[in-house]
Structures are given as structure tokens and as C-alpha cells.
PDB file of C-alpha atoms in Angstrom:
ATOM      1  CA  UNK A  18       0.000   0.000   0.000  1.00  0.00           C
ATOM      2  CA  UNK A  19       1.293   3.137  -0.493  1.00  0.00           C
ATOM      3  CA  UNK A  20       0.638   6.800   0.262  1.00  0.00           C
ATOM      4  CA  UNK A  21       0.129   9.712  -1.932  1.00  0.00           C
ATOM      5  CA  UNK A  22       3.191  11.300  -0.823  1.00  0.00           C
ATOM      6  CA  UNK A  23       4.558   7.625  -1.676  1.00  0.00           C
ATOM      7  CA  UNK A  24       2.907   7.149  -5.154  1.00  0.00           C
ATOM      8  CA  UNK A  25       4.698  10.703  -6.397  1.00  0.00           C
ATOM      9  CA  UNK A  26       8.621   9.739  -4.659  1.00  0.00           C
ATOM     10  CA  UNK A  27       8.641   6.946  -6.686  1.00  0.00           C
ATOM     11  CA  UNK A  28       7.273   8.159  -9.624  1.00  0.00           C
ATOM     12  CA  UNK A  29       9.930  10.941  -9.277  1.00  0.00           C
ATOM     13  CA  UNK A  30      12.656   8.321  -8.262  1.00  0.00           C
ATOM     14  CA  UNK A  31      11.383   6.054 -11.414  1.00  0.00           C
ATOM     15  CA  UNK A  32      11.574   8.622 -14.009  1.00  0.00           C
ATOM     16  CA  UNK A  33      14.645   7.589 -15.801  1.00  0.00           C
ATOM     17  CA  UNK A  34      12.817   4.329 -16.115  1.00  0.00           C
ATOM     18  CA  UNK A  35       9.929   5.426 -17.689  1.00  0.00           C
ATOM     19  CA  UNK A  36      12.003   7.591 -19.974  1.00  0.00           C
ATOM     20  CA  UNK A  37      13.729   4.486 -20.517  1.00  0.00           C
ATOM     21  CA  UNK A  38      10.528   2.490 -20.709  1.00  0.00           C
ATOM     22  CA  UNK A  39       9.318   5.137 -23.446  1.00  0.00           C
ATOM     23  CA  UNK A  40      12.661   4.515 -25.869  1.00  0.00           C
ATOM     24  CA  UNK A  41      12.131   1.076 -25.627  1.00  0.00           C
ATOM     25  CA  UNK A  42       8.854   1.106 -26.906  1.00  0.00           C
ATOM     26  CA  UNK A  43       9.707   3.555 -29.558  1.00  0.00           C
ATOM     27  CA  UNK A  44      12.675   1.760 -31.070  1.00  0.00           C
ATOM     28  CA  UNK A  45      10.850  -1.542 -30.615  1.00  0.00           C
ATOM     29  CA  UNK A  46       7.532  -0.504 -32.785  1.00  0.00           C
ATOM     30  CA  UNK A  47      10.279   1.167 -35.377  1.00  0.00           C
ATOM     31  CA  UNK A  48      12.608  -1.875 -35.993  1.00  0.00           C
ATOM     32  CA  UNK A  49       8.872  -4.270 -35.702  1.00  0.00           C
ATOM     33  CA  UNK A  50       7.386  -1.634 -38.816  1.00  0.00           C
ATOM     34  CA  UNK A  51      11.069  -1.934 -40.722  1.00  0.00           C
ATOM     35  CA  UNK A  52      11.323  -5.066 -40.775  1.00  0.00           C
ATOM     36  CA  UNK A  53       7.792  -6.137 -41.698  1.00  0.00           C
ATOM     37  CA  UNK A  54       8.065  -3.348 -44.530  1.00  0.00           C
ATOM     38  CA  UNK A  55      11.525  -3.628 -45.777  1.00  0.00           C
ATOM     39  CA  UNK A  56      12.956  -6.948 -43.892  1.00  0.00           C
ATOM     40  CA  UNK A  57      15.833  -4.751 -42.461  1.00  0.00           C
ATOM     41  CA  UNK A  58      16.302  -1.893 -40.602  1.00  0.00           C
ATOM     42  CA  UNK A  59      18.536   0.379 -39.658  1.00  0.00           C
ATOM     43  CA  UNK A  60      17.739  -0.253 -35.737  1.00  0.00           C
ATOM     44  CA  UNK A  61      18.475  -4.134 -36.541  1.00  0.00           C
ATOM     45  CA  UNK A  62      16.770  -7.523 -36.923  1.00  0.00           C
ATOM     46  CA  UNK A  63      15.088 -10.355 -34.642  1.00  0.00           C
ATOM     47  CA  UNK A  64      18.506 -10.243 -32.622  1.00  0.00           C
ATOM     48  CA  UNK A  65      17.442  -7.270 -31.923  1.00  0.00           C
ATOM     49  CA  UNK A  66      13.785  -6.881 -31.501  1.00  0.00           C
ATOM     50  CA  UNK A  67      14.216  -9.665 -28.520  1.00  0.00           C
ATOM     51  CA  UNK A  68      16.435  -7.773 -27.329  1.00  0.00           C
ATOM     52  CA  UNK A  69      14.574  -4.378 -26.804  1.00  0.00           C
ATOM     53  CA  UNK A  70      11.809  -7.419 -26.024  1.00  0.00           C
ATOM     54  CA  UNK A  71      13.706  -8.832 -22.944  1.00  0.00           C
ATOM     55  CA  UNK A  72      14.793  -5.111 -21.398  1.00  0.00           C
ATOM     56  CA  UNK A  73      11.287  -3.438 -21.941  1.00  0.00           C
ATOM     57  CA  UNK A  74       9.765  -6.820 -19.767  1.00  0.00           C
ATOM     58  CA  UNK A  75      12.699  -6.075 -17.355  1.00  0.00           C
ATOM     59  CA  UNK A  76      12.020  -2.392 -16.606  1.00  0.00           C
ATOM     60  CA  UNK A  77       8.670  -3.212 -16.641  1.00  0.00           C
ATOM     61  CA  UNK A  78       9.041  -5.968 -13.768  1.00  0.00           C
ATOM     62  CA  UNK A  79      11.407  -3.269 -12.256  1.00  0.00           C
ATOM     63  CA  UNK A  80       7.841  -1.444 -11.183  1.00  0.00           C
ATOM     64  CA  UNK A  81       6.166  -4.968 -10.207  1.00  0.00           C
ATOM     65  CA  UNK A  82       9.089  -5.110  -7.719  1.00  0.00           C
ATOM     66  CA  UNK A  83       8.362  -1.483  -6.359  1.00  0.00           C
ATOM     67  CA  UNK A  84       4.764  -3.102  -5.845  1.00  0.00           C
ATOM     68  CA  UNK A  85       3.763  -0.919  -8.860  1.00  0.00           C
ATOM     69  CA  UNK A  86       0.968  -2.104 -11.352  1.00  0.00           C
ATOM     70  CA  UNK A  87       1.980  -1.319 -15.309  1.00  0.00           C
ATOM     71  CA  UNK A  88      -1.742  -1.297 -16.861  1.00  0.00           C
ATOM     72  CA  UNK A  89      -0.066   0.282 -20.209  1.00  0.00           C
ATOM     73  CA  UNK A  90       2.881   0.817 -21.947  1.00  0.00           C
ATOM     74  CA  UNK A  91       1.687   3.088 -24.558  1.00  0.00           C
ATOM     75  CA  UNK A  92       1.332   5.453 -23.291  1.00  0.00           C
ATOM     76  CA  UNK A  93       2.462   4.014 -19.630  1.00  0.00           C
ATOM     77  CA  UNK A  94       0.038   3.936 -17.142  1.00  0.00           C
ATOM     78  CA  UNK A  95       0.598   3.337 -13.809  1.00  0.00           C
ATOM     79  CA  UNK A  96      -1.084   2.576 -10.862  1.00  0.00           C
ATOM     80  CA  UNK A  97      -0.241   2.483  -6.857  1.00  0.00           C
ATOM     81  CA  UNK A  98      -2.058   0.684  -4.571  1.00  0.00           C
ATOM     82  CA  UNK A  99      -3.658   2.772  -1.921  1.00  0.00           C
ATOM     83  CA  UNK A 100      -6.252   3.815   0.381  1.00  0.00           C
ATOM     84  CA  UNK A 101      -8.298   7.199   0.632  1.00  0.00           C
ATOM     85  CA  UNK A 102     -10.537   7.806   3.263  1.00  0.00           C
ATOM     86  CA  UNK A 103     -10.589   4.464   4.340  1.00  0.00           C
ATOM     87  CA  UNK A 104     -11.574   2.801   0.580  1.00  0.00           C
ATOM     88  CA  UNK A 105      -8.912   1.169  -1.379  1.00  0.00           C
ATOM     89  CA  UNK A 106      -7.946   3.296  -4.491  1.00  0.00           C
ATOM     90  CA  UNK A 107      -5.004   3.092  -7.063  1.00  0.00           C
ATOM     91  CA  UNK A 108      -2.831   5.906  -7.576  1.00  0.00           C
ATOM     92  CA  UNK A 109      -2.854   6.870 -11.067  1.00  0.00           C
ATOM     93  CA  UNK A 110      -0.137   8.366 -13.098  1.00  0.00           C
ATOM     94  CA  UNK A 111      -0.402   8.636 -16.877  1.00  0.00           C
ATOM     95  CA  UNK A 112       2.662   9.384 -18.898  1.00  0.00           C
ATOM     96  CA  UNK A 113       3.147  13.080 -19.668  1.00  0.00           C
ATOM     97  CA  UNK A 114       1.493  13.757 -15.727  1.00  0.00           C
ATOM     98  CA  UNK A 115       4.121  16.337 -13.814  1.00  0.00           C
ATOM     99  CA  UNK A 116       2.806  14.203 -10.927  1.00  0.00           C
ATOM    100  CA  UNK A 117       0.413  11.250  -9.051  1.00  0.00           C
ATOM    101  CA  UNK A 118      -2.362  13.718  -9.684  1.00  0.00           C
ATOM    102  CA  UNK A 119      -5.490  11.098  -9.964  1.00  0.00           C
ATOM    103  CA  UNK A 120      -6.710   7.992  -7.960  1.00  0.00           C
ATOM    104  CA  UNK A 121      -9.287   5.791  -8.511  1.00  0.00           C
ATOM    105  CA  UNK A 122     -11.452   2.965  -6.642  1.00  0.00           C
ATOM    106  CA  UNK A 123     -10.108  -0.463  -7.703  1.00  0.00           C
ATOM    107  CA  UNK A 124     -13.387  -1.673  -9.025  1.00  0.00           C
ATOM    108  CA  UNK A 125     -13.859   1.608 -11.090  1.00  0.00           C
ATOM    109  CA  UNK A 126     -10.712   1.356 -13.320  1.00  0.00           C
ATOM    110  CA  UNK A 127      -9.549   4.318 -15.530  1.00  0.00           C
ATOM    111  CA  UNK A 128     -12.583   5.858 -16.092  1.00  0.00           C
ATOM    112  CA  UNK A 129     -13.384   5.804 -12.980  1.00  0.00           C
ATOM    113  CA  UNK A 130     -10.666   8.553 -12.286  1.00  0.00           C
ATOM    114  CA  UNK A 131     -10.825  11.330 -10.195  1.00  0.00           C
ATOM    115  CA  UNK A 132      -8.439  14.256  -9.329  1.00  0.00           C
ATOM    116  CA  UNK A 133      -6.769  13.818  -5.772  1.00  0.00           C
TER     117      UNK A 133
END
């Protein structure tokens, strides 16, 4: 469970992950439209493409060992177990958020979002 205060450290603390996270992505859906177009890119081939594969699934288990659920990596989407005023909620932080500005009740999901 965390806090608010919690939620927005790590995000903070996490950033150069979800930069990282964001790359990743990018370069992956590149070299994926290269080679179905051309069979080759400039970013590589299958060597590579399981490569960007295996260290997107790593940073993304990165936040599953912060306790952090990934519900989207395009755009990322994460959520952070909480509780607010005495109901459990999720934390949400969509990418391009400054901050942990939203929560939600579990049961609601995304559109079930509210401002904190």
C-alpha cells in the first residue's frame, strides 16, 4: 500500500525508467514496422527486436518489484495501490502527468478517475 506522498517519490525516483521504458517502446515498434516493410532496418533484426523485447519486460518488472501495477505501456500507465478515506484506491499516473495527480477505486478502473 502506499501513500500519496509515496505514489509521487517513486514516480519521481522512477523517471529515468519510464524515460527508458518510453525509448524502448519507440525503437521496438520502429525496428517491428522496418522489418515487416523492408525486412531490415537500420535499428536491426530479430537479434534485436528480442532484445529491446527482454529489457522493456525487465524495466517493466522493475515497477512490479516497487509493488507498482503497469496497466499500459503506450502510453504508460501506472497505478499504486492505496487507500483514501478508508476505501482502497489506485494511484494513477499517466505518462506526460508532472505528478500522481489522480486515484481511482479499484473496481472503477480508468474511467473511474478522479483528481486527488
Amino acid at each position: 500500500m502506499f501513500t500519496l506522498a509515496q505514489a509521487r517519490h517513486l514516480v519521481a525516483t522512477l523517471r529515468p525508467r519510464v524515460e527508458e521504458l518510453i525509448r524502448l517502446r519507440a525503437d521496438l515498434a520502429e525496428l517491428r514496422i522496418d522489418l515487416a516493410d523492408h525486412g531490415v532496418s537500420a535499428l536491426g533484426g530479430l537479434a534485436e527486436v528480442k532484445a529491446l523485447e527482454a529489457r522493456l519486460h525487465a524495466v517493466v518488472e522493475e515497477f512490479h518489484q516497487h509493488g507498482i501495477q503497469v496497466k499500459g505501456i503506450a502510453p504508460v500507465l501506472l497505478d499504486f495501490p492505496g487507500e483514501r478515506d478508508g476505501r482502497a484506491v489506485l494511484w494513477c499516473w499517466l505518462e506526460e502527468d508532472e505528478d500522481v495527480r489522480w486515484y481511482h477505486r479499484m473496481e472503477c478502473g480508468f474511467a473511474g478517475r478522479r483528481p486527488v
